[in-house]
Short mmCIF file of C-alpha atoms in Angstrom, two decimals:
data_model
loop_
_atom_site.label_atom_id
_atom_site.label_comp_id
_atom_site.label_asym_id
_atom_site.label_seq_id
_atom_site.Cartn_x
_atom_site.Cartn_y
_atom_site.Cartn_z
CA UNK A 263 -28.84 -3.63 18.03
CA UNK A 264 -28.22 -1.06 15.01
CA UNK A 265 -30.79 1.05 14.84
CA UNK A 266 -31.69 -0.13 11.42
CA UNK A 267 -32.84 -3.12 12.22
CA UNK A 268 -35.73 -5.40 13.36
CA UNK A 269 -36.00 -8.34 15.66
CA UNK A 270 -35.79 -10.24 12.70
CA UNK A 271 -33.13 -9.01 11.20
CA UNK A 272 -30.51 -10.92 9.72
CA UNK A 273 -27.60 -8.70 10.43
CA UNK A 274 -28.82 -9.39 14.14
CA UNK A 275 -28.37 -12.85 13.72
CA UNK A 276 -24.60 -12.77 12.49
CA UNK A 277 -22.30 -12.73 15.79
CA UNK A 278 -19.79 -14.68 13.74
CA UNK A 279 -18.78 -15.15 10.01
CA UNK A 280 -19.89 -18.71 11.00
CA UNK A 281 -23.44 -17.59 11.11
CA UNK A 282 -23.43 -16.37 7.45
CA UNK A 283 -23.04 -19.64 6.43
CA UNK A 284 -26.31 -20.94 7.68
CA UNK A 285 -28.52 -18.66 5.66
CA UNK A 286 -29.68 -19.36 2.58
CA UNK A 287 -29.36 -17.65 -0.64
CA UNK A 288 -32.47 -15.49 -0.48
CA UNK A 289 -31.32 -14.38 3.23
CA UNK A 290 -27.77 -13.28 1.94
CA UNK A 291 -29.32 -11.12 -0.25
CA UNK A 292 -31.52 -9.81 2.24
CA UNK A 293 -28.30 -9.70 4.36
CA UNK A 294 -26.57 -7.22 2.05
CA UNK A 295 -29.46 -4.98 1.69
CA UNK A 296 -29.16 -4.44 5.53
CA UNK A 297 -25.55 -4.00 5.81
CA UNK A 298 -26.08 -1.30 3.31
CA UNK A 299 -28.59 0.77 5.36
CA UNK A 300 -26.52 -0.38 8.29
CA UNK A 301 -23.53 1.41 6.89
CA UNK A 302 -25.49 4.28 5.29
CA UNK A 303 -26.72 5.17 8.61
CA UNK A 304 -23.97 4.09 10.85
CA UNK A 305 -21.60 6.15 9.33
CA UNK A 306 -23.36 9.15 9.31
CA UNK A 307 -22.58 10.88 12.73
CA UNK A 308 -18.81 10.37 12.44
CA UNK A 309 -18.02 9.85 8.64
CA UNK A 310 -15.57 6.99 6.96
CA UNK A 311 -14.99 5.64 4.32
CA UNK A 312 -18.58 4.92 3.15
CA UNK A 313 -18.10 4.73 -0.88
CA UNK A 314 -15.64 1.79 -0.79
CA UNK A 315 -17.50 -0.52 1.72
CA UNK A 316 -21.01 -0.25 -0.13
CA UNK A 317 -19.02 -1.22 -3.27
CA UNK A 318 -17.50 -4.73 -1.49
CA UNK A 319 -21.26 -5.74 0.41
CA UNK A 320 -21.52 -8.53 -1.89
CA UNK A 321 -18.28 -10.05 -2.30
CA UNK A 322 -17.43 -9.63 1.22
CA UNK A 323 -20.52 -11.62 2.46
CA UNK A 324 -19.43 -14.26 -0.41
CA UNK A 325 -15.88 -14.12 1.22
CA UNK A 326 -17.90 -15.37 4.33
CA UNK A 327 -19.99 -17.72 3.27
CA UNK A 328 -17.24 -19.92 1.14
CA UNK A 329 -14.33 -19.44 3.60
CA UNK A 330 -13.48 -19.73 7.32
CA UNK A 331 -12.00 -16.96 9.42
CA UNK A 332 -10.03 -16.74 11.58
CA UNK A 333 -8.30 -20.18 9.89
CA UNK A 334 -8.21 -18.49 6.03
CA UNK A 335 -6.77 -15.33 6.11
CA UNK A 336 -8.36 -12.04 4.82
CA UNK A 337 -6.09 -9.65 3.66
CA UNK A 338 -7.10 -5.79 2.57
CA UNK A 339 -4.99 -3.72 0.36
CA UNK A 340 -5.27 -0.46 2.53
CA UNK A 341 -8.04 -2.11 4.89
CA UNK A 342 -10.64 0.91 4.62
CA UNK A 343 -13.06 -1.16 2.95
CA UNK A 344 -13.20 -3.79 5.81
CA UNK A 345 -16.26 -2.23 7.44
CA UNK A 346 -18.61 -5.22 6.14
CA UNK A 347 -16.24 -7.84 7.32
CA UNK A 348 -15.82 -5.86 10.93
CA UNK A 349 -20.00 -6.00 11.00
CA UNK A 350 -19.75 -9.75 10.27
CA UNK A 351 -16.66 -10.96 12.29
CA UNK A 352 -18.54 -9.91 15.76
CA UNK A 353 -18.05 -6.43 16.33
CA UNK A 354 -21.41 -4.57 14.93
CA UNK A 355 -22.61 -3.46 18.00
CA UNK A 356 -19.67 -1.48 18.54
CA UNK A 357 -20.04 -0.15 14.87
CA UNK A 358 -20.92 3.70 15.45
CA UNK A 359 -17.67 3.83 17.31
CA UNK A 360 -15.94 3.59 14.25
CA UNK A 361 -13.11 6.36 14.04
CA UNK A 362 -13.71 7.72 17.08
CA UNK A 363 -11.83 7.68 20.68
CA UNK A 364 -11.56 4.33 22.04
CA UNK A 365 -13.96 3.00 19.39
CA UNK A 366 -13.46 0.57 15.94
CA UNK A 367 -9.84 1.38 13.77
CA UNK A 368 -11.11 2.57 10.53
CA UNK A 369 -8.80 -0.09 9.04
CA UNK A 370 -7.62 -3.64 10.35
CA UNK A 371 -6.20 -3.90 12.97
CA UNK A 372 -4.81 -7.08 14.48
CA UNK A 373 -5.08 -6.20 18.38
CA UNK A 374 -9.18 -5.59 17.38
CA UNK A 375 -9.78 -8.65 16.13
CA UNK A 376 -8.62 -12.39 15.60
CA UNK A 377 -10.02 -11.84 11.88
CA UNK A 378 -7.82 -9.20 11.19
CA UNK A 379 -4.83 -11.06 10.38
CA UNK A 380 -3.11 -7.96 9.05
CA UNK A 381 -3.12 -4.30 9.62
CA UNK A 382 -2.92 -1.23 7.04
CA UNK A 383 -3.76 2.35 5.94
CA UNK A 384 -1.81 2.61 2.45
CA UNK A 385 -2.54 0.74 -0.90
CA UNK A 386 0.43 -1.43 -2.50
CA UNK A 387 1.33 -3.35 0.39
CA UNK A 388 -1.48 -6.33 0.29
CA UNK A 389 0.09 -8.57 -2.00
CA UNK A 390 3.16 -8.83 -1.26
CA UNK A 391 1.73 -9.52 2.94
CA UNK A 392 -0.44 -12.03 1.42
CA UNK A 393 2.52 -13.79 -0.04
CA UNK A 394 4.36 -13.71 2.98
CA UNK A 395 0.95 -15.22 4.74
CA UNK A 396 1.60 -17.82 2.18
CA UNK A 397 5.18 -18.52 1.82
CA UNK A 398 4.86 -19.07 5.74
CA UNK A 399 1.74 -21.41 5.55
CA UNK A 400 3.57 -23.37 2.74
CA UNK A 401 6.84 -23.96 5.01
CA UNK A 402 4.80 -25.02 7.91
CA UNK A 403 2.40 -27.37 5.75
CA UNK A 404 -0.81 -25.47 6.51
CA UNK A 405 -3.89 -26.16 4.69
CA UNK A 406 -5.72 -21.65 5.04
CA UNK A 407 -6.54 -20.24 2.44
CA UNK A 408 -5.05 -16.77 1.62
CA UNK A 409 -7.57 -14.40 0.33
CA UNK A 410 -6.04 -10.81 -1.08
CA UNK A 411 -8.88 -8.51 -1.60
CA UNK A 412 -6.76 -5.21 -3.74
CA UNK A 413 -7.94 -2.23 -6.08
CA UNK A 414 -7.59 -1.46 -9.48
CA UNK A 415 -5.95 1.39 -7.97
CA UNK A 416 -3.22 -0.92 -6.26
CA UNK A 417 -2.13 -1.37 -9.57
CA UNK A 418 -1.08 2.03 -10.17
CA UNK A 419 1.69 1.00 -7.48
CA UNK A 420 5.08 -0.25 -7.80
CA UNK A 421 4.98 -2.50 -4.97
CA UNK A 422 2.20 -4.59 -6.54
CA UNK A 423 3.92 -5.63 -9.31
CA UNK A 424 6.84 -7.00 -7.64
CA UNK A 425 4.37 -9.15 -5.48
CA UNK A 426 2.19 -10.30 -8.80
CA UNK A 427 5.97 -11.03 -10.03
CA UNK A 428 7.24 -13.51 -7.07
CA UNK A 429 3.82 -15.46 -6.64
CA UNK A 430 3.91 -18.20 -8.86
CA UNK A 431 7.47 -19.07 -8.25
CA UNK A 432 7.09 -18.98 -4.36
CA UNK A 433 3.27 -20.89 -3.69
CA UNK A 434 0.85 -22.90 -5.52
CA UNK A 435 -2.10 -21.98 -3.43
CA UNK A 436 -2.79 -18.16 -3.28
CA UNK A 437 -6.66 -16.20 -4.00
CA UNK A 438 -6.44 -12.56 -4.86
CA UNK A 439 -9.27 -10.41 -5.70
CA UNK A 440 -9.29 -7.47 -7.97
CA UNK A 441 -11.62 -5.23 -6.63
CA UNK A 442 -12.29 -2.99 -9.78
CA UNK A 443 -14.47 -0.13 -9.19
CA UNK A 444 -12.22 2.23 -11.57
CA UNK A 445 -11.30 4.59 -8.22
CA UNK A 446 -8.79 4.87 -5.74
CA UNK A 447 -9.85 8.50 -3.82
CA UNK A 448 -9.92 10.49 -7.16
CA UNK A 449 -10.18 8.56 -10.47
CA UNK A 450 -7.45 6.21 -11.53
CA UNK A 451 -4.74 7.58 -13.95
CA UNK A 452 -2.26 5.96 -16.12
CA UNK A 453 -2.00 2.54 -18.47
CA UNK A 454 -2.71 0.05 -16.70
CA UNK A 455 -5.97 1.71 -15.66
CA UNK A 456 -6.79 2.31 -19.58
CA UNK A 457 -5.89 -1.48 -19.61
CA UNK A 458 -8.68 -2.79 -17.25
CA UNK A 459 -11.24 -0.69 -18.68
CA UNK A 460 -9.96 -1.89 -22.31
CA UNK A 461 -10.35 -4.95 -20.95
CA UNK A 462 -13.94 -4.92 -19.91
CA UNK A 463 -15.21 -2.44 -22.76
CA UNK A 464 -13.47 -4.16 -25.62
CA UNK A 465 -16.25 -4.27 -28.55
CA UNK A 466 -14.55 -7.85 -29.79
CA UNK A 467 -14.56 -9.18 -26.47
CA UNK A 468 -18.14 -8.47 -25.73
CA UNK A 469 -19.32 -9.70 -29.09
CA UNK A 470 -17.66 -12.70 -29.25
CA UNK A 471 -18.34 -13.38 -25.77
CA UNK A 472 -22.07 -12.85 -25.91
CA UNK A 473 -22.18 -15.08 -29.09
CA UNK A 474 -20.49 -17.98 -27.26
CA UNK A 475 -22.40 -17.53 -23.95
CA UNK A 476 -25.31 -18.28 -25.86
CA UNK A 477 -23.78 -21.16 -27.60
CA UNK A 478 -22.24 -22.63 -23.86
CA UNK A 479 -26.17 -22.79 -22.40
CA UNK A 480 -27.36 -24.97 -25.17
CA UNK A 481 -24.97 -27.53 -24.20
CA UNK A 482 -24.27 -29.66 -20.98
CA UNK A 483 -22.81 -27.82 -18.02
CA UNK A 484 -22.81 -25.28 -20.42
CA UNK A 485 -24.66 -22.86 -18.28
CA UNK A 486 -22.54 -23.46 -15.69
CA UNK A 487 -19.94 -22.46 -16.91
CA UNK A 488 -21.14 -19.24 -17.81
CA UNK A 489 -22.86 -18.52 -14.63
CA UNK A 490 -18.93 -19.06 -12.68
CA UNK A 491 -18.01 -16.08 -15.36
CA UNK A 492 -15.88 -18.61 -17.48
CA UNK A 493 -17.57 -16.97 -20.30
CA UNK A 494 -14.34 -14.08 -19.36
CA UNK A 495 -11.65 -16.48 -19.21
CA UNK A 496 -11.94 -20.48 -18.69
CA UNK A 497 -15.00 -22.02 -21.13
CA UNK A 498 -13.96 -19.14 -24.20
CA UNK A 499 -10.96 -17.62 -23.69
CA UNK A 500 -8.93 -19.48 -26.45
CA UNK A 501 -11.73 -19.11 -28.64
CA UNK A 502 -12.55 -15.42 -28.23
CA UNK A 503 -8.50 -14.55 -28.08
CA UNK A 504 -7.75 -16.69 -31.73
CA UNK A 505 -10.82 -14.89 -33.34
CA UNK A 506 -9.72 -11.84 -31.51
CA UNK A 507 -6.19 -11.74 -32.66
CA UNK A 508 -7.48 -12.56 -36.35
CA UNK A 509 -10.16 -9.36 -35.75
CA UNK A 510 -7.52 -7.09 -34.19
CA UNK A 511 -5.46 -7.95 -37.07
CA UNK A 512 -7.54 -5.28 -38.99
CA UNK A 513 -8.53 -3.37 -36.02
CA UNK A 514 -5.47 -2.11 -34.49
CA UNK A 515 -5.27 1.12 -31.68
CA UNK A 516 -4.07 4.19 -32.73
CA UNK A 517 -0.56 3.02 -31.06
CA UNK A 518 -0.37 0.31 -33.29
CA UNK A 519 -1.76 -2.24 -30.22
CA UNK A 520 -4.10 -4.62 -30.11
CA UNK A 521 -7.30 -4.76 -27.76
CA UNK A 522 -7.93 -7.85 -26.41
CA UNK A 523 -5.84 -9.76 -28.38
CA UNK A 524 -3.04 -8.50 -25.65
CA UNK A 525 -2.22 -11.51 -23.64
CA UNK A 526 -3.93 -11.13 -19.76
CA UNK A 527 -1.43 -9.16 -17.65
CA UNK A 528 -1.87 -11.44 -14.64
CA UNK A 529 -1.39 -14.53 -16.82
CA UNK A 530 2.46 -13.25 -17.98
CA UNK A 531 3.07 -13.18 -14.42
CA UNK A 532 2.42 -17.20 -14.15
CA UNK A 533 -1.16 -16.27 -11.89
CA UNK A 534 -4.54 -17.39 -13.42
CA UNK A 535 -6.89 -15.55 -14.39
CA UNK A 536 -10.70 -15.28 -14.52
CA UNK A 537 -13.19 -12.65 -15.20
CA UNK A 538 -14.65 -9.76 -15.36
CA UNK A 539 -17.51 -10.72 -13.31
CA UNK A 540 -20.14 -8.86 -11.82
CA UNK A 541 -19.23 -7.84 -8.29
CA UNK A 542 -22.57 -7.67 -6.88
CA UNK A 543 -24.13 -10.99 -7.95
CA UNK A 544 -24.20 -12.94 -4.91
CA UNK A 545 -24.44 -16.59 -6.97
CA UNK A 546 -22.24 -15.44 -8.80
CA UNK A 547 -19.70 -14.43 -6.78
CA UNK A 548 -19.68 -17.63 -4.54
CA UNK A 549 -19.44 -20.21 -6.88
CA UNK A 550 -16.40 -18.30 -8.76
CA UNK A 551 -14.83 -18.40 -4.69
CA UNK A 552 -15.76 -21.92 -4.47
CA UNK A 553 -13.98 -22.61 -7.88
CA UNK A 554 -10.67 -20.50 -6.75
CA UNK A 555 -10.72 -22.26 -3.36
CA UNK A 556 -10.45 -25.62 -5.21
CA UNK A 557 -7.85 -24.21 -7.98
CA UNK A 558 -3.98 -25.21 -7.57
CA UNK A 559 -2.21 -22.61 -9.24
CA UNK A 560 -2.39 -19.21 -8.06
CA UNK A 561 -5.41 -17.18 -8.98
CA UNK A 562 -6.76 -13.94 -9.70
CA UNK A 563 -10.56 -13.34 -9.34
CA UNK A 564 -11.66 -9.57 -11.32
CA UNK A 565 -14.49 -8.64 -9.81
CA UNK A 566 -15.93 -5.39 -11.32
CA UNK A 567 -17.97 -3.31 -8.83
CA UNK A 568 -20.00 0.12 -8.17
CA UNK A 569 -18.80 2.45 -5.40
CA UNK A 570 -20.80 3.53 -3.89
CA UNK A 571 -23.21 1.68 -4.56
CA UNK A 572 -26.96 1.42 -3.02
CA UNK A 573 -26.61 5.30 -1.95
CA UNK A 574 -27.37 7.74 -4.82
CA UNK A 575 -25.35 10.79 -2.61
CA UNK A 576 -22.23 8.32 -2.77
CA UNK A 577 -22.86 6.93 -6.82
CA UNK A 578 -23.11 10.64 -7.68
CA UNK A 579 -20.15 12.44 -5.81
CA UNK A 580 -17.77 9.04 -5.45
CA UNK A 581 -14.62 11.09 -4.57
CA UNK A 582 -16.41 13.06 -1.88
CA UNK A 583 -17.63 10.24 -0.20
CA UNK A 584 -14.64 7.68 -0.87
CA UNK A 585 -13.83 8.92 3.07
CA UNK A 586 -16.62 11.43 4.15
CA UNK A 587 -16.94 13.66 7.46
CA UNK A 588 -20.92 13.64 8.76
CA UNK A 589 -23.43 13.77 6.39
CA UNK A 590 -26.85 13.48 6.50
CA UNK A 591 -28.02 9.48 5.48
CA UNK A 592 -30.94 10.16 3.84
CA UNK A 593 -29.76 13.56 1.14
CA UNK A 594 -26.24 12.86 1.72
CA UNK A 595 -25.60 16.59 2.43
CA UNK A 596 -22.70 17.23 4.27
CA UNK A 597 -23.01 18.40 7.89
CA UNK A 598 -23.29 22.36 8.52
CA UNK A 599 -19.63 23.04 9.70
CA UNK A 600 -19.29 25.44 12.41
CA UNK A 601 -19.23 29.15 12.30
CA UNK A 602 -16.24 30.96 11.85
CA UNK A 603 -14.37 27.68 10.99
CA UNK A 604 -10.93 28.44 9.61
CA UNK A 605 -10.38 27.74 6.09
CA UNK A 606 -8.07 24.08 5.38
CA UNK A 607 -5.22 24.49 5.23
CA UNK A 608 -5.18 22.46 1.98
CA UNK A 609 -7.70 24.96 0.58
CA UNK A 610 -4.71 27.80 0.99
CA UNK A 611 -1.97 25.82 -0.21
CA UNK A 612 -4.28 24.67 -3.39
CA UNK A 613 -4.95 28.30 -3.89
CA UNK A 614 -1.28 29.84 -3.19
CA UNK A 615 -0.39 26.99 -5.77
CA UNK A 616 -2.43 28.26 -8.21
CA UNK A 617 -1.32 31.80 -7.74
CA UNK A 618 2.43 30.56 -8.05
CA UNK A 619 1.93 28.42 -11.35
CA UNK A 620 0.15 31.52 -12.77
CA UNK A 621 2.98 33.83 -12.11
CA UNK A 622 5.90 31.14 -12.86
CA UNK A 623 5.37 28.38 -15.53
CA UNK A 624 8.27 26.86 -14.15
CA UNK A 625 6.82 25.54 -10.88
CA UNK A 626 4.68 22.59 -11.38
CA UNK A 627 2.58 20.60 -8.81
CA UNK A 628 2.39 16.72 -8.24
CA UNK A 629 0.37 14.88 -6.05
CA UNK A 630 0.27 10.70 -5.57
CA UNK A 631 -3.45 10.40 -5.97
CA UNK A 632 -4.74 13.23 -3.42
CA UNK A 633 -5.93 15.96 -5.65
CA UNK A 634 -8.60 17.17 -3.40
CA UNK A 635 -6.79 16.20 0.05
CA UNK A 636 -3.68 17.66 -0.91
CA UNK A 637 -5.47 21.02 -1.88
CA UNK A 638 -4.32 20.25 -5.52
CA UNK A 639 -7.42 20.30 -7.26
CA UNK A 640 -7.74 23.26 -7.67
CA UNK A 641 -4.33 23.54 -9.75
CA UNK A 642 -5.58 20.74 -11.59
CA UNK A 643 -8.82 22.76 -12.71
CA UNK A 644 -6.75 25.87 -13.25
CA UNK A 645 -3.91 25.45 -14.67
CA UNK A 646 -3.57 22.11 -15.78
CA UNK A 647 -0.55 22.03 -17.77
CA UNK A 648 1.46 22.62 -15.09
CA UNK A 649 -0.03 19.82 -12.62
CA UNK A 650 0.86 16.07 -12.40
CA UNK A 651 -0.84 12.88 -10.73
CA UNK A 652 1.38 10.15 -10.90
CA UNK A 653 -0.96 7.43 -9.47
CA UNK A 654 -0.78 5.71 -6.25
CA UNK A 655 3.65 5.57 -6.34
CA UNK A 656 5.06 7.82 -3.88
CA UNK A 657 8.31 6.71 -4.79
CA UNK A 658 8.42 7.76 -8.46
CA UNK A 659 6.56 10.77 -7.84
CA UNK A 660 9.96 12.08 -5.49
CA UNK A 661 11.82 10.72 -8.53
CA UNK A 662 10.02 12.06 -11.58
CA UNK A 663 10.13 15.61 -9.57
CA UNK A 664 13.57 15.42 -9.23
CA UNK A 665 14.05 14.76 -12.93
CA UNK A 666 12.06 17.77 -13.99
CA UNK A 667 14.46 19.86 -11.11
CA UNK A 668 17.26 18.80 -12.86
CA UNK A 669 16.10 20.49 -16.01
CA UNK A 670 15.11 23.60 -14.65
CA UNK A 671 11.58 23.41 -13.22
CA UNK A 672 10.40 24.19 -9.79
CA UNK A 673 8.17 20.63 -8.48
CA UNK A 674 6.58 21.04 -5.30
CA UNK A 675 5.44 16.88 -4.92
CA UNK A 676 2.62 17.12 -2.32
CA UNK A 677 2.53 14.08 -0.26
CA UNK A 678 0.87 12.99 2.78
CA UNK A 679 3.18 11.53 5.31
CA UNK A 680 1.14 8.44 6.15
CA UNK A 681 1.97 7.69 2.86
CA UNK A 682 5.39 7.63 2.91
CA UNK A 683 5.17 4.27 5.27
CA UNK A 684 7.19 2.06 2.49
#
């Protein structure tokens, strides 16, 4: 038993996914606000990824209760926010082992556990394994549901789009979930990050939508239609995009684009749509599963989230404790480290980066997403003109520095090699 926890507790009555579905509403939420602690403390002594999985308590305990592992597969885009559904699929007393010798992967892994139908460690690759899941279920006549959980950050990736592009011309059947807590490790970069949070901050969108939601609850099944978040997409969404076009009309970006008016990304790509909805309402978030479990086209669920969340250490400093060494659970200080410890080695290469840029405009740095654990940070803070983050796309980052070598420039493309799996 965690030490967290009572004899009533109802993390100690969940020995397998199963036993989430008996509880009732009021116990899920009870549920989540001991997986929290349990992960909070848990993690503490060894580190992880700690930010991530108290952003996905919620919607991974609604995963749970609406579908049936091992049958329906559960797929994670990298797989370091699978902590929750490793508490929940039978292994929580084994928890504190996590990341340590002979103890719980950090990520999936399929020789751990029957639940963990796939393994990774790199963001990209979920959708296009999902689709494979699939494609194979399809050919065989299988009934499972596939269930893609991927980032905002995923979408930063090349790989992702050619998945989003083959789904609805290879299945008919086919959940993903946008997990969209506006982070990968360091903050997301690049258009189709400005997109989402366009999408979710537009000032028509909200207006019109909060005018209609109140219209929808005056009138049969009204309300629930707004409480499965069709107020984003299903009940409104011709009505708020026609007076949203007319609006944008006059209320064009800078760029000469519109806001919301844009047609839904996920849409063009034949996949259905629906949300933004609040990632950590547990009602919520289960009836919008039951709906996509029933739906027969493919469908995208955005699901907007806090990382971090529940921990004020983890809400404050989200990079630092995206994947954490020991801390301390209640300040969220970072362990002491130990005398005479040897600076990192990305610490010097940050710093002899810094030194070189200064000296040679010509040499630039570019990192894939890893500012901080590629040392680059620190040329981001000081010279900034000369430092690139491409996003989560190892690929064109090799590319785009060998463009600027061909004209001259001096691109050292930092890169860690776990990342250059694809």
């Amino acid at each position: 038993m965690a030490k967290s926890e009572t004899h009533n507790s109802y993390l100690d009555m969940v020995d397998h996914p199963a036993h989430v579905k008996k509880l009732t509403l009021k116990q899920l939420e009870q549920l989540a606000k001991e997986l929290r602690v349990e992960l909070i403390e848990g993690l503490a002594q060894n580190g992880g990824h700690l930010g991530p999985n108290l952003g996905v308590v919620e919607l991974t305990v609604a995963m749970h209760r609406v579908f049936e592992t091992p049958k329906d597969k559960f797929v994670w885009d990298v797989s370091h926010q699978s902590y929750v559904h490793k508490l929940l699929t039978g292994r929580k007393d084994r928890f504190r082992t996590i990341r340590t010798t002979d103890g719980l992967n950090g990520f999936s892994l399929r020789t751990e556990s029957e639940h963990d139908c796939y393994g990774a460690g790199h963001a990209g690759t979920a959708l296009s394994a999902a689709l494979g899941m699939a494609a194979a279920r399809d050919q065989r006549g299988g009934d499972e549901n596939v269930v893609c959980v991927f980032g905002d950050a995923a979408l930063t990736n090349g790989c992702s789009f050619e998945a989003l592009n083959n789904i609805a011309h290879t299945t008919n059947k086919f959940i993903g979930i946008l997990n969209d807590n506006e982070w990968s490790i360091a903050k997301n970069v690049g258009a189709i990050s400005n997109y989402l949070n366009k999408l979710i901050t537009n000032p028509s969108y909200n207006k019109i939508a909060h005018d209609l939601q109140h219209f929808l609850e005056k009138i049969p099944t009204g309300k629930l239609a707004v409480r499965l978040g069709l107020k984003g997409q299903e009940a409104i969404k011709g009505t708020v995009t026609q007076v949203a076009l007319k609006h944008n009309e006059d209320t064009l970006d800078a760029d000469g684009r519109g806001g919301f008016g844009s047609s839904l990304i996920f849409e063009e790509f034949g996949i259905r749509y629906l949300g933004p909805i609040d990632g950590h309402d547990l009602p919520l978030l289960i009836e919008t599963l039951e709906f996509a479990k029933s739906c027969e086209q493919p469908i995208v669920l955005h699901v907007i989230t806090k990382k971090g969340k529940g921990f004020n250490a983890a809400l404050k400093h989200p990079e630092k404790f995206h994947g954490t060494g020991p801390y301390n659970p209640k300040s969220g200080e970072s362990a002491p480290g130990k005398p005479g410890t040897p600076p990192k080695y990305q610490d010097v290469f940050g710093g002899t980066m810094v030194k070189l840029c200064r000296k040679d405009k010509s040499v630039v740095g570019i990192t894939a997403a890893m500012p901080s654990g590629t040392g680059l940070k620190a040329l981001e803070e000081a010279v900034p003109k000369q430092y690139y983050d491409v996003g989560i796309a190892e690929e064109h980052a090799v590319l785009f520095a060998a463009g600027m070598a061909t004209m001259g420039f001096r691109p050292v493309c930092a890169i860690y090699s776990t990342f250059l799996q694809r």
